[in-house]
mmCIF file of C-alpha atoms in Angstrom:
data_model
loop_
_atom_site.group_PDB
_atom_site.id
_atom_site.type_symbol
_atom_site.label_atom_id
_atom_site.label_comp_id
_atom_site.label_asym_id
_atom_site.label_seq_id
_atom_site.Cartn_x
_atom_site.Cartn_y
_atom_site.Cartn_z
ATOM 1 C CA MET A 176 -17.304 -30.862 -5.750
ATOM 2 C CA GLN A 177 -13.716 -29.724 -5.331
ATOM 3 C CA LYS A 178 -12.288 -30.348 -1.887
ATOM 4 C CA LYS A 179 -11.851 -27.281 0.313
ATOM 5 C CA ARG A 180 -8.306 -27.151 1.565
ATOM 6 C CA PHE A 181 -6.987 -25.442 4.686
ATOM 7 C CA GLN A 182 -6.149 -22.367 2.605
ATOM 8 C CA ASN A 183 -9.733 -22.027 1.361
ATOM 9 C CA ARG A 184 -11.301 -22.588 4.769
ATOM 10 C CA ILE A 185 -9.181 -19.761 6.173
ATOM 11 C CA ALA A 186 -9.731 -17.443 3.198
ATOM 12 C CA GLU A 187 -13.515 -17.868 3.158
ATOM 13 C CA SER A 188 -14.131 -17.991 6.905
ATOM 14 C CA ARG A 189 -16.093 -15.185 8.539
ATOM 15 C CA TRP A 190 -13.920 -15.657 11.619
ATOM 16 C CA THR A 191 -10.600 -14.906 9.927
ATOM 17 C CA THR A 192 -10.746 -11.155 10.559
ATOM 18 C CA THR A 193 -11.968 -11.781 14.106
ATOM 19 C CA PHE A 194 -8.806 -13.799 14.739
ATOM 20 C CA VAL A 195 -6.270 -11.804 12.724
ATOM 21 C CA LEU A 196 -7.227 -8.328 13.970
ATOM 22 C CA PRO A 197 -6.735 -8.959 17.731
ATOM 23 C CA VAL A 198 -3.609 -11.108 17.277
ATOM 24 C CA PHE A 199 -1.774 -8.658 15.053
ATOM 25 C CA SER A 200 -3.081 -5.702 17.051
ATOM 26 C CA LEU A 201 -1.328 -7.315 20.014
ATOM 27 C CA VAL A 202 1.921 -7.173 18.040
ATOM 28 C CA TRP A 203 1.377 -3.442 17.562
ATOM 29 C CA VAL A 204 0.706 -3.044 21.299
ATOM 30 C CA ILE A 205 4.002 -4.813 22.045
ATOM 31 C CA ALA A 206 5.720 -2.583 19.488
ATOM 32 C CA ILE A 207 4.267 0.544 21.138
ATOM 33 C CA TYR A 208 5.349 -0.743 24.563
ATOM 34 C CA ASN A 209 8.913 -1.180 23.298
ATOM 35 C CA ASN A 210 8.934 2.039 21.284
ATOM 36 C CA THR A 211 6.334 4.730 22.039
ATOM 37 C CA GLU A 212 7.121 6.482 18.753
ATOM 38 C CA VAL A 213 5.192 3.687 17.020
ATOM 39 C CA LEU A 214 1.858 4.933 18.471
ATOM 40 C CA LEU A 215 0.892 7.485 15.804
ATOM 41 C CA PRO A 216 2.006 5.296 12.868
ATOM 42 C CA ALA A 217 -0.010 2.466 14.448
ATOM 43 C CA LEU A 218 -3.142 4.634 14.448
ATOM 44 C CA CYS A 219 -2.534 5.408 10.773
ATOM 45 C CA MET A 220 -2.225 1.678 10.159
ATOM 46 C CA LEU A 221 -5.503 0.991 11.990
ATOM 47 C CA PHE A 222 -7.395 3.510 9.851
ATOM 48 C CA SER A 223 -5.681 2.124 6.752
ATOM 49 C CA THR A 224 -6.896 -1.392 7.600
ATOM 50 C CA PHE A 225 -10.515 -0.269 7.797
ATOM 51 C CA LEU A 226 -10.113 1.647 4.531
ATOM 52 C CA MET A 227 -8.765 -1.533 2.918
ATOM 53 C CA MET A 228 -11.906 -3.344 4.091
ATOM 54 C CA SER A 229 -13.985 -0.627 2.449
ATOM 55 C CA LEU A 230 -11.865 -0.763 -0.717
ATOM 56 C CA ASN A 231 -12.455 -4.506 -1.037
ATOM 57 C CA ASN A 232 -16.165 -4.389 -0.187
ATOM 58 C CA ASN A 233 -17.017 -1.464 -2.462
ATOM 59 C CA ASN A 234 -15.087 -2.705 -5.481
ATOM 60 C CA GLY A 235 -15.522 -6.486 -5.285
ATOM 61 C CA LEU A 236 -11.808 -7.186 -5.652
ATOM 62 C CA ILE A 237 -12.468 -10.848 -4.833
ATOM 63 C CA ARG A 238 -15.456 -12.514 -6.500
ATOM 64 C CA ILE A 239 -16.300 -14.631 -3.429
ATOM 65 C CA TYR A 240 -16.819 -13.689 0.196
ATOM 66 C CA SER A 241 -13.369 -13.225 1.697
ATOM 67 C CA ARG A 242 -11.601 -10.810 4.017
ATOM 68 C CA MET A 243 -8.159 -11.760 2.766
ATOM 69 C CA VAL A 244 -7.405 -8.315 1.310
ATOM 70 C CA SER A 245 -7.669 -6.481 4.632
ATOM 71 C CA CYS A 246 -6.118 -9.391 6.553
ATOM 72 C CA SER A 247 -3.194 -9.572 4.126
ATOM 73 C CA PHE A 248 -2.691 -5.832 4.451
ATOM 74 C CA LEU A 249 -2.622 -5.969 8.250
ATOM 75 C CA ILE A 250 -0.241 -8.933 8.238
ATOM 76 C CA LEU A 251 2.197 -7.320 5.784
ATOM 77 C CA ALA A 252 2.083 -4.043 7.699
ATOM 78 C CA THR A 253 2.833 -5.822 10.977
ATOM 79 C CA LEU A 254 5.973 -7.608 9.766
ATOM 80 C CA ASP A 255 8.235 -4.802 10.975
ATOM 81 C CA ALA A 256 5.844 -3.032 13.344
ATOM 82 C CA VAL A 257 8.372 -2.407 16.105
ATOM 83 C CA HIS A 258 10.561 -0.379 13.705
ATOM 84 C CA PHE A 259 7.573 1.435 12.159
ATOM 85 C CA SER A 260 8.360 4.533 14.214
ATOM 86 C CA LEU A 261 8.220 7.372 11.678
ATOM 87 C CA LEU A 262 4.873 9.144 11.355
ATOM 88 C CA PRO A 263 5.582 9.879 7.647
ATOM 89 C CA GLN A 264 5.597 6.096 7.052
ATOM 90 C CA GLY A 265 2.074 5.870 8.454
ATOM 91 C CA ILE A 266 0.952 8.897 6.441
ATOM 92 C CA VAL A 267 2.337 7.386 3.217
ATOM 93 C CA THR A 268 0.440 4.153 3.883
ATOM 94 C CA LEU A 269 -2.820 5.857 4.831
ATOM 95 C CA GLY A 270 -2.505 8.296 1.937
ATOM 96 C CA GLU A 271 -2.048 5.585 -0.666
ATOM 97 C CA VAL A 272 -5.005 3.575 0.628
ATOM 98 C CA GLY A 273 -7.038 6.784 0.561
ATOM 99 C CA PHE A 274 -5.911 7.439 -3.012
ATOM 100 C CA PHE A 275 -7.059 4.032 -4.267
ATOM 101 C CA THR A 276 -10.326 4.215 -2.298
ATOM 102 C CA LEU A 277 -11.259 7.547 -3.875
ATOM 103 C CA ALA A 278 -9.700 7.073 -7.319
ATOM 104 C CA PHE A 279 -11.537 3.775 -7.879
ATOM 105 C CA LYS A 280 -14.830 5.660 -7.478
ATOM 106 C CA SER A 281 -13.967 7.547 -10.668
ATOM 107 C CA TYR A 282 -13.888 4.347 -12.753
ATOM 108 C CA GLN A 283 -15.183 5.104 -16.281
ATOM 109 C CA LYS A 284 -16.235 8.596 -15.172
ATOM 110 C CA SER A 285 -14.428 11.136 -17.317
ATOM 111 C CA ILE A 286 -16.228 13.922 -15.440
ATOM 112 C CA SER A 287 -15.547 13.125 -11.784
ATOM 113 C CA PRO A 288 -13.367 15.987 -10.545
ATOM 114 C CA GLY A 289 -14.544 15.564 -6.952
ATOM 115 C CA TYR A 290 -13.238 12.018 -6.523
ATOM 116 C CA ILE A 291 -10.047 12.806 -8.430
ATOM 117 C CA PHE A 292 -9.390 15.971 -6.435
ATOM 118 C CA TYR A 293 -9.642 14.159 -3.105
ATOM 119 C CA ALA A 294 -7.677 11.162 -4.400
ATOM 120 C CA PHE A 295 -4.779 13.388 -5.430
ATOM 121 C CA LEU A 296 -5.186 15.441 -2.270
ATOM 122 C CA CYS A 297 -4.022 12.262 -0.511
ATOM 123 C CA ILE A 298 -0.962 12.228 -2.778
ATOM 124 C CA GLY A 299 -0.387 15.911 -2.047
ATOM 125 C CA ILE A 300 -0.450 15.230 1.698
ATOM 126 C CA ILE A 301 2.024 12.376 1.201
ATOM 127 C CA SER A 302 4.307 14.723 -0.744
ATOM 128 C CA VAL A 303 4.459 17.075 2.244
ATOM 129 C CA VAL A 304 6.138 14.362 4.329
ATOM 130 C CA TRP A 305 7.831 12.485 1.447
ATOM 131 C CA VAL A 306 8.355 14.756 -1.536
ATOM 132 C CA GLN A 307 9.744 11.952 -3.743
ATOM 133 C CA VAL A 308 6.192 10.671 -4.276
ATOM 134 C CA ILE A 309 5.984 13.419 -6.914
ATOM 135 C CA TYR A 310 8.063 11.148 -9.151
ATOM 136 C CA PHE A 311 5.097 8.747 -9.178
ATOM 137 C CA LEU A 312 2.639 11.291 -10.609
ATOM 138 C CA PRO A 313 3.152 10.301 -14.277
ATOM 139 C CA LEU A 314 2.506 6.680 -13.305
ATOM 140 C CA LEU A 315 -0.688 7.629 -11.440
ATOM 141 C CA TRP A 316 -1.926 9.599 -14.453
ATOM 142 C CA ILE A 317 -1.211 6.551 -16.634
ATOM 143 C CA VAL A 318 -3.251 4.460 -14.174
ATOM 144 C CA MET A 319 -6.084 6.982 -14.515
ATOM 145 C CA ARG A 320 -5.935 6.672 -18.297
ATOM 146 C CA PHE A 321 -5.602 2.928 -18.792
ATOM 147 C CA SER A 322 -6.843 1.276 -15.562
ATOM 148 C CA LEU A 323 -9.538 3.652 -14.319
ATOM 149 C CA LEU A 324 -10.563 4.952 -17.763
ATOM 150 C CA SER A 325 -11.198 8.336 -16.181
ATOM 151 C CA MET A 326 -8.585 10.633 -17.702
ATOM 152 C CA SER A 327 -9.982 13.865 -19.110
ATOM 153 C CA LYS A 328 -9.127 17.559 -19.057
ATOM 154 C CA HIS A 329 -11.453 18.138 -16.099
ATOM 155 C CA ASN A 330 -10.042 15.261 -14.083
ATOM 156 C CA PHE A 331 -6.435 16.117 -14.917
ATOM 157 C CA VAL A 332 -6.904 19.692 -13.712
ATOM 158 C CA ALA A 333 -8.646 18.362 -10.585
ATOM 159 C CA SER A 334 -5.662 16.096 -9.899
ATOM 160 C CA VAL A 335 -3.240 19.025 -10.166
ATOM 161 C CA PHE A 336 -5.346 21.119 -7.785
ATOM 162 C CA GLY A 337 -5.520 18.171 -5.379
ATOM 163 C CA ILE A 338 -1.727 17.886 -5.297
ATOM 164 C CA LEU A 339 -1.270 21.640 -4.800
ATOM 165 C CA CYS A 340 -3.987 22.074 -2.162
ATOM 166 C CA PRO A 341 -1.867 21.178 0.924
ATOM 167 C CA TYR A 342 0.819 23.607 -0.232
ATOM 168 C CA TRP A 343 -1.646 26.495 -0.328
ATOM 169 C CA PHE A 344 -2.255 26.071 3.392
ATOM 170 C CA LEU A 345 1.459 25.568 4.010
ATOM 171 C CA LEU A 346 2.210 28.745 2.055
ATOM 172 C CA LEU A 347 -0.153 30.700 4.299
ATOM 173 C CA TYR A 348 1.318 29.216 7.492
ATOM 174 C CA LEU A 349 4.951 29.580 6.417
ATOM 175 C CA GLY A 350 4.294 33.126 5.229
ATOM 176 C CA ILE A 351 2.912 34.058 8.651
ATOM 177 C CA THR A 352 5.865 32.410 10.424
ATOM 178 C CA ASP A 353 8.373 33.902 7.936
ATOM 179 C CA ASN A 354 9.744 30.498 6.972
ATOM 180 C CA LEU A 355 9.196 30.414 3.211
ATOM 181 C CA GLU A 356 12.676 28.997 2.624
ATOM 182 C CA TRP A 357 11.177 25.668 3.733
ATOM 183 C CA PHE A 358 9.881 25.254 0.172
ATOM 184 C CA ILE A 359 13.408 25.496 -1.236
ATOM 185 C CA PHE A 360 14.687 22.920 1.246
ATOM 186 C CA HIS A 361 11.665 20.646 0.720
ATOM 187 C CA PHE A 362 11.644 20.531 -3.072
ATOM 188 C CA GLY A 363 15.430 20.506 -3.147
ATOM 189 C CA LYS A 364 15.176 16.922 -1.887
ATOM 190 C CA LEU A 365 13.924 15.973 -5.353
ATOM 191 C CA LEU A 366 17.459 16.592 -6.601
ATOM 192 C CA GLU A 367 19.127 14.504 -3.893
ATOM 193 C CA PHE A 368 19.998 11.122 -5.374
ATOM 194 C CA GLY A 369 21.684 8.177 -3.733
ATOM 195 C CA ARG A 370 23.608 5.407 -5.435
ATOM 196 C CA PRO A 371 21.411 3.005 -7.445
ATOM 197 C CA LEU A 372 21.400 -0.619 -6.271
ATOM 198 C CA ASP A 373 23.190 0.339 -3.028
ATOM 199 C CA PHE A 374 21.191 -2.032 -0.835
ATOM 200 C CA ASP A 375 23.712 -1.780 2.001
ATOM 201 C CA VAL A 376 21.790 1.290 3.193
ATOM 202 C CA ILE A 377 18.779 -0.916 4.037
ATOM 203 C CA PRO A 378 18.898 -2.352 7.594
ATOM 204 C CA PHE A 379 18.744 -6.138 7.792
ATOM 205 C CA HIS A 380 15.413 -6.228 9.651
ATOM 206 C CA GLN A 381 13.828 -4.113 6.926
ATOM 207 C CA ALA A 382 15.514 -6.100 4.174
ATOM 208 C CA ILE A 383 13.914 -9.384 5.256
ATOM 209 C CA SER A 384 10.511 -7.688 5.490
ATOM 210 C CA LEU A 385 10.980 -6.207 2.006
ATOM 211 C CA ILE A 386 12.031 -9.587 0.626
ATOM 212 C CA PHE A 387 8.920 -11.240 2.073
ATOM 213 C CA ILE A 388 6.646 -8.487 0.706
ATOM 214 C CA SER A 389 8.370 -8.752 -2.677
ATOM 215 C CA ILE A 390 7.810 -12.517 -2.784
ATOM 216 C CA CYS A 391 4.120 -11.972 -2.031
ATOM 217 C CA CYS A 392 4.009 -9.300 -4.739
ATOM 218 C CA VAL A 393 5.537 -11.608 -7.349
ATOM 219 C CA ILE A 394 3.196 -14.475 -6.414
ATOM 220 C CA GLY A 395 0.137 -12.210 -6.516
ATOM 221 C CA THR A 396 1.167 -10.665 -9.828
ATOM 222 C CA ILE A 397 1.799 -14.034 -11.513
ATOM 223 C CA HIS A 398 -1.580 -15.258 -10.264
ATOM 224 C CA TYR A 399 -3.277 -12.138 -11.658
ATOM 225 C CA LEU A 400 -1.601 -12.516 -15.062
ATOM 226 C CA ARG A 401 -2.527 -16.218 -15.302
ATOM 227 C CA GLN A 402 -6.099 -16.007 -13.987
ATOM 228 C CA ARG A 403 -7.305 -12.523 -14.934
ATOM 229 C CA ARG A 404 -9.625 -13.936 -17.599
ATOM 230 C CA ASN A 405 -11.820 -15.295 -14.785
ATOM 231 C CA ASP A 406 -12.531 -11.833 -13.347
ATOM 232 C CA ILE A 407 -14.810 -9.157 -14.695
ATOM 233 C CA ILE A 408 -13.155 -6.334 -16.645
ATOM 234 C CA ARG A 409 -13.535 -3.867 -13.757
ATOM 235 C CA THR A 410 -11.655 -6.129 -11.338
ATOM 236 C CA ARG A 411 -8.963 -6.840 -13.937
ATOM 237 C CA LEU A 412 -8.325 -3.136 -14.421
ATOM 238 C CA PHE A 413 -8.178 -2.471 -10.686
ATOM 239 C CA CYS A 414 -5.664 -5.284 -10.236
ATOM 240 C CA GLN A 415 -3.761 -3.861 -13.195
ATOM 241 C CA ALA A 416 -3.541 -0.573 -11.270
ATOM 242 C CA PHE A 417 -1.989 -2.371 -8.286
ATOM 243 C CA VAL A 418 0.480 -4.201 -10.535
ATOM 244 C CA SER A 419 1.482 -0.940 -12.237
ATOM 245 C CA CYS A 420 2.077 0.814 -8.913
ATOM 246 C CA ASN A 421 4.135 -2.121 -7.649
ATOM 247 C CA PHE A 422 6.231 -2.032 -10.811
ATOM 248 C CA GLY A 423 6.894 1.669 -10.334
ATOM 249 C CA ALA A 424 7.759 1.125 -6.665
ATOM 250 C CA PHE A 425 10.264 -1.629 -7.503
ATOM 251 C CA VAL A 426 11.943 0.500 -10.172
ATOM 252 C CA PHE A 427 12.227 3.387 -7.721
ATOM 253 C CA LEU A 428 13.600 1.043 -5.042
ATOM 254 C CA LEU A 429 16.333 -0.125 -7.415
ATOM 255 C CA LEU A 430 17.251 3.447 -8.328
ATOM 256 C CA GLN A 431 16.986 4.953 -4.833
ATOM 257 C CA PRO A 432 17.338 2.246 -2.138
ATOM 258 C CA GLN A 433 17.694 4.898 0.590
ATOM 259 C CA GLN A 434 13.944 5.546 0.196
ATOM 260 C CA ALA A 435 13.145 1.945 1.150
ATOM 261 C CA ILE A 436 11.136 2.795 4.276
ATOM 262 C CA TYR A 437 8.588 4.671 2.159
ATOM 263 C CA ILE A 438 8.684 2.273 -0.783
ATOM 264 C CA GLN A 439 7.853 -0.521 1.663
ATOM 265 C CA SER A 440 4.637 1.310 2.601
ATOM 266 C CA LEU A 441 3.673 1.654 -1.069
ATOM 267 C CA LEU A 442 4.369 -2.026 -1.730
ATOM 268 C CA ILE A 443 2.294 -3.158 1.249
ATOM 269 C CA VAL A 444 -0.796 -1.310 -0.002
ATOM 270 C CA SER A 445 -0.496 -2.487 -3.617
ATOM 271 C CA THR A 446 0.525 -6.062 -2.783
ATOM 272 C CA ALA A 447 -2.198 -6.869 -0.232
ATOM 273 C CA PRO A 448 -5.071 -7.024 -2.795
ATOM 274 C CA LEU A 449 -3.001 -9.179 -5.171
ATOM 275 C CA ILE A 450 -1.858 -11.730 -2.591
ATOM 276 C CA GLY A 451 -5.327 -11.695 -0.991
ATOM 277 C CA HIS A 452 -6.802 -12.493 -4.409
ATOM 278 C CA PHE A 453 -4.335 -15.376 -4.727
ATOM 279 C CA PHE A 454 -5.126 -16.815 -1.284
ATOM 280 C CA ALA A 455 -8.894 -16.629 -1.800
ATOM 281 C CA LEU A 456 -9.212 -17.978 -5.336
ATOM 282 C CA THR A 457 -6.630 -20.757 -5.698
ATOM 283 C CA LYS A 458 -7.476 -24.307 -4.671
ATOM 284 C CA THR A 459 -4.603 -26.633 -5.603
ATOM 285 C CA ARG A 460 -2.423 -28.694 -3.295
ATOM 286 C CA PHE A 461 0.613 -26.624 -4.308
ATOM 287 C CA THR A 462 -1.039 -23.300 -3.445
ATOM 288 C CA ASN A 463 -2.257 -24.770 -0.159
ATOM 289 C CA TRP A 464 1.334 -25.642 0.788
ATOM 290 C CA LEU A 465 2.500 -22.236 -0.418
ATOM 291 C CA PHE A 466 -0.163 -20.590 1.749
ATOM 292 C CA CYS A 467 1.083 -22.484 4.812
ATOM 293 C CA ILE A 468 4.733 -21.666 4.057
ATOM 294 C CA LEU A 469 3.961 -17.964 3.653
ATOM 295 C CA TRP A 470 2.001 -17.900 6.908
ATOM 296 C CA LEU A 471 4.821 -19.581 8.815
ATOM 297 C CA SER A 472 7.375 -17.275 7.187
ATOM 298 C CA CYS A 473 5.284 -14.260 8.137
ATOM 299 C CA ILE A 474 5.156 -15.375 11.769
ATOM 300 C CA PHE A 475 8.913 -16.014 11.772
ATOM 301 C CA VAL A 476 9.753 -12.581 10.304
ATOM 302 C CA THR A 477 7.418 -10.808 12.745
ATOM 303 C CA LEU A 478 8.839 -12.629 15.784
ATOM 304 C CA TYR A 479 12.396 -12.085 14.551
ATOM 305 C CA ASN A 480 11.864 -8.336 14.281
ATOM 306 C CA LEU A 481 10.254 -8.203 17.728
ATOM 307 C CA TRP A 482 13.023 -10.272 19.291
ATOM 308 C CA ASN A 483 15.850 -8.271 17.731
ATOM 309 C CA PHE A 484 14.525 -4.798 18.458
#
């Protein structure tokens, strides 16, 4: 029998969530104490964490018992909690988790307009607070086609209606308040471009968090590419969806670094299942050391951001 290392004992323990949730919730409490604007984004993050638990449980993202997906999500989201003060950041995070939770239910169902409508309704809500998410729509339709195997005329139309739905209500409200020019201002942001590769616009505290998340993303992606043959086809395709979304997020980050605060939210959601999969299913001495190094680095980054607020 292969020896269980520290990494595996943590990943497979039923007490991991019991420990991680209170400890990292305390970090959010400290962040709220230092900056009350963090409160609403923190509530979004709490709901997102429970949705990530549901996403993992309902789709069997890890083939053994492990809570590493939701724990990894909470840990990555807490790295820069004290600066997580914009409600749109929380909405982007919650919306993307909601999208995956609902979209995955349409797997291999070419006639599932209900799930697709509500999945893209989440994207529509995100677009109200961060209109640039519209640039990701072609990628999400590609994910529907090749990862979820659910693209059809019915589902495509449902996705379009889901995206437009929030704007119908906004149109009614803005018409009553005589503020229809908001639409021109809002969608005009799609034509506002910053300088590509201008990473000087990213604050240092956010840069180190992004670097850590990116390292976790690369590790999780390499693990998926090397070990995907060991998972069932359904799990492979779901992980492929996360990898595709991460790729799109990185490309967008390179082209428009000024959108980093929102890209970070997208990366957290798509990286957590991949790095959680890595933590739970690797058993070598090297990965055990890597697990310990990442944990210590995570603690250091979190404390650094708290200390330098």
